[in-house]
Amino acid sequence: AQRVTQPEKLLSVFKGAPVELKCNYSYSGSPELFWYVQYSRQRLQLLLRHISRESIKGFTADLNKGETSFHLKKPFAQEEDSAMYYCALKISRGSARQLTFGSGTQLTVLP
Amino acid sequence: EAQVTQNPRYLITVTGKKLTVTCSQNMNHEYMSWYRQDPGLGLRQIYYSMNVEVTDKGDVPEGYKVSRKEKRNFPLILESPSPNQTSLYFCASSPTARTDSTEAFFGQGTRLTVV
């Protein structure tokens, strides 16, 4: 089955501490993975995609095919990082390539 | 400004009263979809559309209808809403669904309460 699992519904860290949001996937094909973020009262927006290998707002995520993981990391969390984070996987549905989302992790960065 | 616009942002309605949530994008995107967001369940896809007049069911289509008569609009129709359709709804669009790595652009969300 094609699935994205985010095991932590809630995650709290103190400002300046490292943060890691976990994401595991199940997909028989070549995975295309993304992290989306939703700040309070704002729309969902793309944070980063694995194919770009970029760092956005200090966040990075490495695709580990052996562990089927795509964890999101930041070495020093900031209060403005508090948000809902969704890991997403592109899957094939008919002729379409579509996003399937994990259940999300609510990150709270405490002062 | 390139964007996806949903209306209304908030809606309270009664069981059985037909309603439509509109979604419009100004980016000439081929692909549009509707999701509902529920606590602990994340985003689940309701319906999607690959292009004009091409729609298909997502993971949770029961109780919903959609249409795609024009490229820019993708309304979500609840013919007879029920309380279990109380949720936060998001419309999204992408340039295409035929290739990878294309970003999905989301609307601001519509919070629907059915009493």
PDB file of C-alpha atoms in Angstrom:
ATOM      1  CA  ALA A   1       0.000   0.000   0.000  1.00  0.00           C
ATOM      2  CA  GLN A   2       1.143   3.534  -0.709  1.00  0.00           C
ATOM      3  CA  ARG A   3       1.270   5.357   2.552  1.00  0.00           C
ATOM      4  CA  VAL A   4       2.924   8.196   4.417  1.00  0.00           C
ATOM      5  CA  THR A   5       3.322   7.910   8.175  1.00  0.00           C
ATOM      6  CA  GLN A   6       4.092  10.736  10.554  1.00  0.00           C
ATOM      7  CA  PRO A   7       4.251   9.074  13.962  1.00  0.00           C
ATOM      8  CA  GLU A   8       4.171  12.238  16.060  1.00  0.00           C
ATOM      9  CA  LYS A   9       0.947  14.244  16.162  1.00  0.00           C
ATOM     10  CA  LEU A  10       2.475  16.831  18.483  1.00  0.00           C
ATOM     11  CA  LEU A  11       6.074  17.863  19.008  1.00  0.00           C
ATOM     12  CA  SER A  12       7.368  20.552  21.358  1.00  0.00           C
ATOM     13  CA  VAL A  13      10.928  21.808  21.554  1.00  0.00           C
ATOM     14  CA  PHE A  14      12.589  24.822  23.112  1.00  0.00           C
ATOM     15  CA  LYS A  15      13.921  27.675  21.025  1.00  0.00           C
ATOM     16  CA  GLY A  16      17.456  26.958  19.895  1.00  0.00           C
ATOM     17  CA  ALA A  17      17.125  23.196  20.281  1.00  0.00           C
ATOM     18  CA  PRO A  18      17.401  20.816  17.342  1.00  0.00           C
ATOM     19  CA  VAL A  19      14.187  19.516  15.891  1.00  0.00           C
ATOM     20  CA  GLU A  20      13.413  16.445  13.798  1.00  0.00           C
ATOM     21  CA  LEU A  21       9.982  15.687  12.375  1.00  0.00           C
ATOM     22  CA  LYS A  22       9.711  12.080  11.321  1.00  0.00           C
ATOM     23  CA  CYS A  23       8.244  10.817   8.078  1.00  0.00           C
ATOM     24  CA  ASN A  24       8.214   7.264   6.772  1.00  0.00           C
ATOM     25  CA  TYR A  25       6.731   6.134   3.493  1.00  0.00           C
ATOM     26  CA  SER A  26       5.639   2.980   1.771  1.00  0.00           C
ATOM     27  CA  TYR A  27       5.815   3.008  -2.019  1.00  0.00           C
ATOM     28  CA  SER A  28       6.863   0.420  -4.538  1.00  0.00           C
ATOM     29  CA  GLY A  29       8.033   2.898  -7.162  1.00  0.00           C
ATOM     30  CA  SER A  30      10.656   5.622  -7.138  1.00  0.00           C
ATOM     31  CA  PRO A  31       9.491   8.035  -4.427  1.00  0.00           C
ATOM     32  CA  GLU A  32       9.013  11.742  -4.879  1.00  0.00           C
ATOM     33  CA  LEU A  33       8.687  13.361  -1.453  1.00  0.00           C
ATOM     34  CA  PHE A  34       7.779  16.793  -0.160  1.00  0.00           C
ATOM     35  CA  TRP A  35       7.312  18.697   3.056  1.00  0.00           C
ATOM     36  CA  TYR A  36       4.429  21.163   3.256  1.00  0.00           C
ATOM     37  CA  VAL A  37       3.914  23.630   6.090  1.00  0.00           C
ATOM     38  CA  GLN A  38       0.811  25.375   7.373  1.00  0.00           C
ATOM     39  CA  TYR A  39       1.358  28.364   9.658  1.00  0.00           C
ATOM     40  CA  SER A  40      -1.483  29.449  11.889  1.00  0.00           C
ATOM     41  CA  ARG A  41      -4.447  30.747   9.845  1.00  0.00           C
ATOM     42  CA  GLN A  42      -2.505  30.487   6.599  1.00  0.00           C
ATOM     43  CA  ARG A  43      -2.746  28.233   3.608  1.00  0.00           C
ATOM     44  CA  LEU A  44      -0.668  25.135   3.145  1.00  0.00           C
ATOM     45  CA  GLN A  45       2.548  25.846   1.251  1.00  0.00           C
ATOM     46  CA  LEU A  46       5.492  23.910  -0.042  1.00  0.00           C
ATOM     47  CA  LEU A  47       8.509  23.928   2.253  1.00  0.00           C
ATOM     48  CA  LEU A  48      10.886  21.700   0.359  1.00  0.00           C
ATOM     49  CA  ARG A  49      11.106  18.743  -1.988  1.00  0.00           C
ATOM     50  CA  HIS A  50      13.680  15.990  -1.853  1.00  0.00           C
ATOM     51  CA  ILE A  51      14.702  16.314  -5.473  1.00  0.00           C
ATOM     52  CA  SER A  52      15.907  19.885  -4.903  1.00  0.00           C
ATOM     53  CA  ARG A  53      18.260  18.969  -2.052  1.00  0.00           C
ATOM     54  CA  GLU A  54      17.885  22.496  -0.739  1.00  0.00           C
ATOM     55  CA  SER A  55      17.700  24.080   2.684  1.00  0.00           C
ATOM     56  CA  ILE A  56      14.678  26.288   3.251  1.00  0.00           C
ATOM     57  CA  LYS A  57      14.373  28.421   6.401  1.00  0.00           C
ATOM     58  CA  GLY A  58      17.156  26.290   7.869  1.00  0.00           C
ATOM     59  CA  PHE A  59      15.248  23.040   7.301  1.00  0.00           C
ATOM     60  CA  THR A  60      16.677  20.087   5.429  1.00  0.00           C
ATOM     61  CA  ALA A  61      15.332  16.648   4.634  1.00  0.00           C
ATOM     62  CA  ASP A  62      17.237  13.703   3.258  1.00  0.00           C
ATOM     63  CA  LEU A  63      15.617  10.807   1.492  1.00  0.00           C
ATOM     64  CA  ASN A  64      16.789   7.515   2.973  1.00  0.00           C
ATOM     65  CA  LYS A  65      15.578   4.764   0.694  1.00  0.00           C
ATOM     66  CA  GLY A  66      16.986   2.034   2.914  1.00  0.00           C
ATOM     67  CA  GLU A  67      14.920   3.190   5.874  1.00  0.00           C
ATOM     68  CA  THR A  68      12.126   4.567   3.642  1.00  0.00           C
ATOM     69  CA  SER A  69      12.283   7.836   5.542  1.00  0.00           C
ATOM     70  CA  PHE A  70      12.282  11.534   4.759  1.00  0.00           C
ATOM     71  CA  HIS A  71      12.737  13.195   8.139  1.00  0.00           C
ATOM     72  CA  LEU A  72      12.710  16.990   8.378  1.00  0.00           C
ATOM     73  CA  LYS A  73      15.470  18.522  10.466  1.00  0.00           C
ATOM     74  CA  LYS A  74      16.583  21.888  11.727  1.00  0.00           C
ATOM     75  CA  PRO A  75      19.594  22.367  14.008  1.00  0.00           C
ATOM     76  CA  PHE A  76      18.246  25.387  15.916  1.00  0.00           C
ATOM     77  CA  ALA A  77      14.475  25.790  16.126  1.00  0.00           C
ATOM     78  CA  GLN A  78      12.902  29.262  16.167  1.00  0.00           C
ATOM     79  CA  GLU A  79       9.537  30.322  17.559  1.00  0.00           C
ATOM     80  CA  GLU A  80       8.346  31.231  14.063  1.00  0.00           C
ATOM     81  CA  ASP A  81       8.803  27.588  13.057  1.00  0.00           C
ATOM     82  CA  SER A  82       5.717  26.690  15.090  1.00  0.00           C
ATOM     83  CA  ALA A  83       3.291  25.278  12.545  1.00  0.00           C
ATOM     84  CA  MET A  84       1.659  22.146  11.195  1.00  0.00           C
ATOM     85  CA  TYR A  85       3.997  20.113   9.004  1.00  0.00           C
ATOM     86  CA  TYR A  86       2.860  17.559   6.452  1.00  0.00           C
ATOM     87  CA  CYS A  87       5.008  15.033   4.692  1.00  0.00           C
ATOM     88  CA  ALA A  88       3.678  14.145   1.233  1.00  0.00           C
ATOM     89  CA  LEU A  89       4.443  11.495  -1.361  1.00  0.00           C
ATOM     90  CA  LYS A  90       3.668  11.646  -5.066  1.00  0.00           C
ATOM     91  CA  ILE A  91       1.872   8.483  -6.116  1.00  0.00           C
ATOM     92  CA  SER A  92       0.438   7.253  -9.372  1.00  0.00           C
ATOM     93  CA  ARG A  93      -3.338   7.260  -9.602  1.00  0.00           C
ATOM     94  CA  GLY A  94      -4.453   6.344 -13.081  1.00  0.00           C
ATOM     95  CA  SER A  95      -2.496   8.581 -15.432  1.00  0.00           C
ATOM     96  CA  ALA A  96      -1.966  11.191 -12.745  1.00  0.00           C
ATOM     97  CA  ARG A  97       0.870  11.723 -10.327  1.00  0.00           C
ATOM     98  CA  GLN A  98      -0.725  12.999  -7.133  1.00  0.00           C
ATOM     99  CA  LEU A  99       0.120  13.894  -3.600  1.00  0.00           C
ATOM    100  CA  THR A 100      -0.834  11.720  -0.670  1.00  0.00           C
ATOM    101  CA  PHE A 101      -0.290  13.294   2.724  1.00  0.00           C
ATOM    102  CA  GLY A 102       0.673  12.042   6.136  1.00  0.00           C
ATOM    103  CA  SER A 103      -1.491  12.924   9.123  1.00  0.00           C
ATOM    104  CA  GLY A 104       0.701  15.876  10.051  1.00  0.00           C
ATOM    105  CA  THR A 105       2.832  16.937  13.017  1.00  0.00           C
ATOM    106  CA  GLN A 106       2.031  20.065  14.994  1.00  0.00           C
ATOM    107  CA  LEU A 107       5.342  21.622  15.990  1.00  0.00           C
ATOM    108  CA  THR A 108       5.454  24.074  18.875  1.00  0.00           C
ATOM    109  CA  VAL A 109       8.677  25.913  19.593  1.00  0.00           C
ATOM    110  CA  LEU A 110       8.678  27.184  23.158  1.00  0.00           C
ATOM    111  CA  PRO A 111      10.479  30.399  24.177  1.00  0.00           C
TER     112      PRO A 111
ATOM    113  CA  GLU B   1      -1.094  37.776  -7.988  1.00  0.00           C
ATOM    114  CA  ALA B   2      -1.070  34.039  -8.707  1.00  0.00           C
ATOM    115  CA  GLN B   3      -3.406  32.329  -6.305  1.00  0.00           C
ATOM    116  CA  VAL B   4      -6.122  29.818  -5.535  1.00  0.00           C
ATOM    117  CA  THR B   5      -9.262  31.403  -4.120  1.00  0.00           C
ATOM    118  CA  GLN B   6     -11.957  29.597  -2.187  1.00  0.00           C
ATOM    119  CA  ASN B   7     -15.324  30.928  -1.106  1.00  0.00           C
ATOM    120  CA  PRO B   8     -16.747  31.089   1.435  1.00  0.00           C
ATOM    121  CA  ARG B   9     -14.034  30.976   4.106  1.00  0.00           C
ATOM    122  CA  TYR B  10     -16.529  29.971   6.800  1.00  0.00           C
ATOM    123  CA  LEU B  11     -19.925  28.352   6.485  1.00  0.00           C
ATOM    124  CA  ILE B  12     -22.434  27.000   8.967  1.00  0.00           C
ATOM    125  CA  THR B  13     -25.338  25.098   7.479  1.00  0.00           C
ATOM    126  CA  VAL B  14     -28.015  22.614   8.412  1.00  0.00           C
ATOM    127  CA  THR B  15     -28.221  18.951   7.522  1.00  0.00           C
ATOM    128  CA  GLY B  16     -29.623  18.345   4.072  1.00  0.00           C
ATOM    129  CA  LYS B  17     -29.320  21.864   2.698  1.00  0.00           C
ATOM    130  CA  LYS B  18     -27.381  21.770  -0.577  1.00  0.00           C
ATOM    131  CA  LEU B  19     -24.266  23.928  -0.707  1.00  0.00           C
ATOM    132  CA  THR B  20     -21.419  24.734  -3.059  1.00  0.00           C
ATOM    133  CA  VAL B  21     -17.887  25.770  -2.175  1.00  0.00           C
ATOM    134  CA  THR B  22     -16.205  27.552  -5.047  1.00  0.00           C
ATOM    135  CA  CYS B  23     -12.548  27.308  -6.035  1.00  0.00           C
ATOM    136  CA  SER B  24     -10.861  29.418  -8.673  1.00  0.00           C
ATOM    137  CA  GLN B  25      -7.234  29.605  -9.834  1.00  0.00           C
ATOM    138  CA  ASN B  26      -5.640  32.213 -12.097  1.00  0.00           C
ATOM    139  CA  MET B  27      -2.509  30.285 -13.062  1.00  0.00           C
ATOM    140  CA  ASN B  28      -3.927  28.336 -16.024  1.00  0.00           C
ATOM    141  CA  HIS B  29      -3.277  25.104 -14.157  1.00  0.00           C
ATOM    142  CA  GLU B  30      -4.550  21.856 -15.646  1.00  0.00           C
ATOM    143  CA  TYR B  31      -4.835  19.939 -12.395  1.00  0.00           C
ATOM    144  CA  MET B  32      -7.123  20.794  -9.491  1.00  0.00           C
ATOM    145  CA  SER B  33      -8.196  18.840  -6.445  1.00  0.00           C
ATOM    146  CA  TRP B  34     -10.174  19.036  -3.214  1.00  0.00           C
ATOM    147  CA  TYR B  35      -9.013  17.840   0.198  1.00  0.00           C
ATOM    148  CA  ARG B  36     -10.564  17.718   3.602  1.00  0.00           C
ATOM    149  CA  GLN B  37      -8.432  18.174   6.692  1.00  0.00           C
ATOM    150  CA  ASP B  38      -9.471  16.486   9.918  1.00  0.00           C
ATOM    151  CA  PRO B  39      -7.558  16.247  13.217  1.00  0.00           C
ATOM    152  CA  GLY B  40      -5.407  13.153  13.345  1.00  0.00           C
ATOM    153  CA  LEU B  41      -6.227  12.223   9.753  1.00  0.00           C
ATOM    154  CA  GLY B  42      -4.334  14.901   7.879  1.00  0.00           C
ATOM    155  CA  LEU B  43      -5.407  15.823   4.358  1.00  0.00           C
ATOM    156  CA  ARG B  44      -7.479  13.337   2.426  1.00  0.00           C
ATOM    157  CA  GLN B  45      -8.303  13.802  -1.211  1.00  0.00           C
ATOM    158  CA  ILE B  46     -11.982  14.038  -2.127  1.00  0.00           C
ATOM    159  CA  TYR B  47     -11.959  14.539  -5.902  1.00  0.00           C
ATOM    160  CA  TYR B  48      -9.487  15.634  -8.517  1.00  0.00           C
ATOM    161  CA  SER B  49      -9.551  16.923 -12.066  1.00  0.00           C
ATOM    162  CA  MET B  50      -6.842  16.414 -14.656  1.00  0.00           C
ATOM    163  CA  ASN B  51      -8.326  19.015 -17.003  1.00  0.00           C
ATOM    164  CA  VAL B  52     -11.601  20.498 -18.210  1.00  0.00           C
ATOM    165  CA  GLU B  53     -14.420  17.950 -18.146  1.00  0.00           C
ATOM    166  CA  VAL B  54     -12.113  15.303 -16.619  1.00  0.00           C
ATOM    167  CA  THR B  55     -12.802  14.502 -12.968  1.00  0.00           C
ATOM    168  CA  ASP B  56     -12.244  11.456 -10.805  1.00  0.00           C
ATOM    169  CA  LYS B  57     -12.726  10.226  -7.262  1.00  0.00           C
ATOM    170  CA  GLY B  58     -10.081  10.565  -4.603  1.00  0.00           C
ATOM    171  CA  ASP B  59      -9.915   8.682  -1.328  1.00  0.00           C
ATOM    172  CA  VAL B  60     -13.106  10.006   0.313  1.00  0.00           C
ATOM    173  CA  PRO B  61     -15.593  11.010  -2.423  1.00  0.00           C
ATOM    174  CA  GLU B  62     -18.821   9.862  -0.749  1.00  0.00           C
ATOM    175  CA  GLY B  63     -21.310  12.683  -0.279  1.00  0.00           C
ATOM    176  CA  TYR B  64     -19.520  15.063  -2.640  1.00  0.00           C
ATOM    177  CA  LYS B  65     -19.743  16.079  -6.284  1.00  0.00           C
ATOM    178  CA  VAL B  66     -17.524  18.252  -8.443  1.00  0.00           C
ATOM    179  CA  SER B  67     -17.566  19.742 -11.896  1.00  0.00           C
ATOM    180  CA  ARG B  68     -14.908  21.228 -14.186  1.00  0.00           C
ATOM    181  CA  LYS B  69     -16.644  23.153 -16.925  1.00  0.00           C
ATOM    182  CA  GLU B  70     -13.867  25.740 -17.163  1.00  0.00           C
ATOM    183  CA  LYS B  71     -10.169  25.440 -16.527  1.00  0.00           C
ATOM    184  CA  ARG B  72     -10.060  28.015 -13.726  1.00  0.00           C
ATOM    185  CA  ASN B  73     -13.022  26.780 -11.638  1.00  0.00           C
ATOM    186  CA  PHE B  74     -13.532  23.574  -9.673  1.00  0.00           C
ATOM    187  CA  PRO B  75     -16.545  23.827  -7.351  1.00  0.00           C
ATOM    188  CA  LEU B  76     -17.248  21.283  -4.612  1.00  0.00           C
ATOM    189  CA  ILE B  77     -20.910  20.409  -4.196  1.00  0.00           C
ATOM    190  CA  LEU B  78     -22.540  18.842  -1.174  1.00  0.00           C
ATOM    191  CA  GLU B  79     -26.012  17.812  -2.302  1.00  0.00           C
ATOM    192  CA  SER B  80     -27.218  16.811   1.171  1.00  0.00           C
ATOM    193  CA  PRO B  81     -24.645  17.745   3.800  1.00  0.00           C
ATOM    194  CA  SER B  82     -24.388  15.702   6.976  1.00  0.00           C
ATOM    195  CA  PRO B  83     -22.618  16.446  10.276  1.00  0.00           C
ATOM    196  CA  ASN B  84     -19.752  14.066   9.395  1.00  0.00           C
ATOM    197  CA  GLN B  85     -18.855  16.461   6.599  1.00  0.00           C
ATOM    198  CA  THR B  86     -17.974  19.112   9.143  1.00  0.00           C
ATOM    199  CA  SER B  87     -14.350  19.761   8.277  1.00  0.00           C
ATOM    200  CA  LEU B  88     -11.767  22.150   6.871  1.00  0.00           C
ATOM    201  CA  TYR B  89     -11.686  21.966   3.082  1.00  0.00           C
ATOM    202  CA  PHE B  90      -8.789  22.903   0.827  1.00  0.00           C
ATOM    203  CA  CYS B  91      -8.690  23.321  -2.905  1.00  0.00           C
ATOM    204  CA  ALA B  92      -5.344  22.929  -4.655  1.00  0.00           C
ATOM    205  CA  SER B  93      -4.020  23.310  -8.171  1.00  0.00           C
ATOM    206  CA  SER B  94      -0.872  22.306 -10.059  1.00  0.00           C
ATOM    207  CA  PRO B  95       0.360  23.033 -13.580  1.00  0.00           C
ATOM    208  CA  THR B  96      -0.105  19.364 -14.428  1.00  0.00           C
ATOM    209  CA  ALA B  97      -0.371  15.988 -12.755  1.00  0.00           C
ATOM    210  CA  ARG B  98       1.526  14.177 -15.494  1.00  0.00           C
ATOM    211  CA  THR B  99       5.003  14.889 -14.181  1.00  0.00           C
ATOM    212  CA  ASP B 100       6.690  14.917 -10.829  1.00  0.00           C
ATOM    213  CA  SER B 101       8.154  17.820  -8.924  1.00  0.00           C
ATOM    214  CA  THR B 102       5.366  20.245  -9.684  1.00  0.00           C
ATOM    215  CA  GLU B 103       4.300  22.229  -6.657  1.00  0.00           C
ATOM    216  CA  ALA B 104       0.709  22.200  -5.452  1.00  0.00           C
ATOM    217  CA  PHE B 105      -0.796  25.613  -4.655  1.00  0.00           C
ATOM    218  CA  PHE B 106      -3.467  25.673  -1.985  1.00  0.00           C
ATOM    219  CA  GLY B 107      -6.431  27.905  -1.276  1.00  0.00           C
ATOM    220  CA  GLN B 108      -6.986  29.524   2.110  1.00  0.00           C
ATOM    221  CA  GLY B 109      -9.407  26.849   3.228  1.00  0.00           C
ATOM    222  CA  THR B 110     -13.142  26.724   3.933  1.00  0.00           C
ATOM    223  CA  ARG B 111     -14.274  25.788   7.402  1.00  0.00           C
ATOM    224  CA  LEU B 112     -17.634  24.054   7.099  1.00  0.00           C
ATOM    225  CA  THR B 113     -19.885  23.186  10.016  1.00  0.00           C
ATOM    226  CA  VAL B 114     -22.991  21.090   9.429  1.00  0.00           C
ATOM    227  CA  VAL B 115     -25.470  21.078  12.309  1.00  0.00           C
TER     228      VAL B 115
END
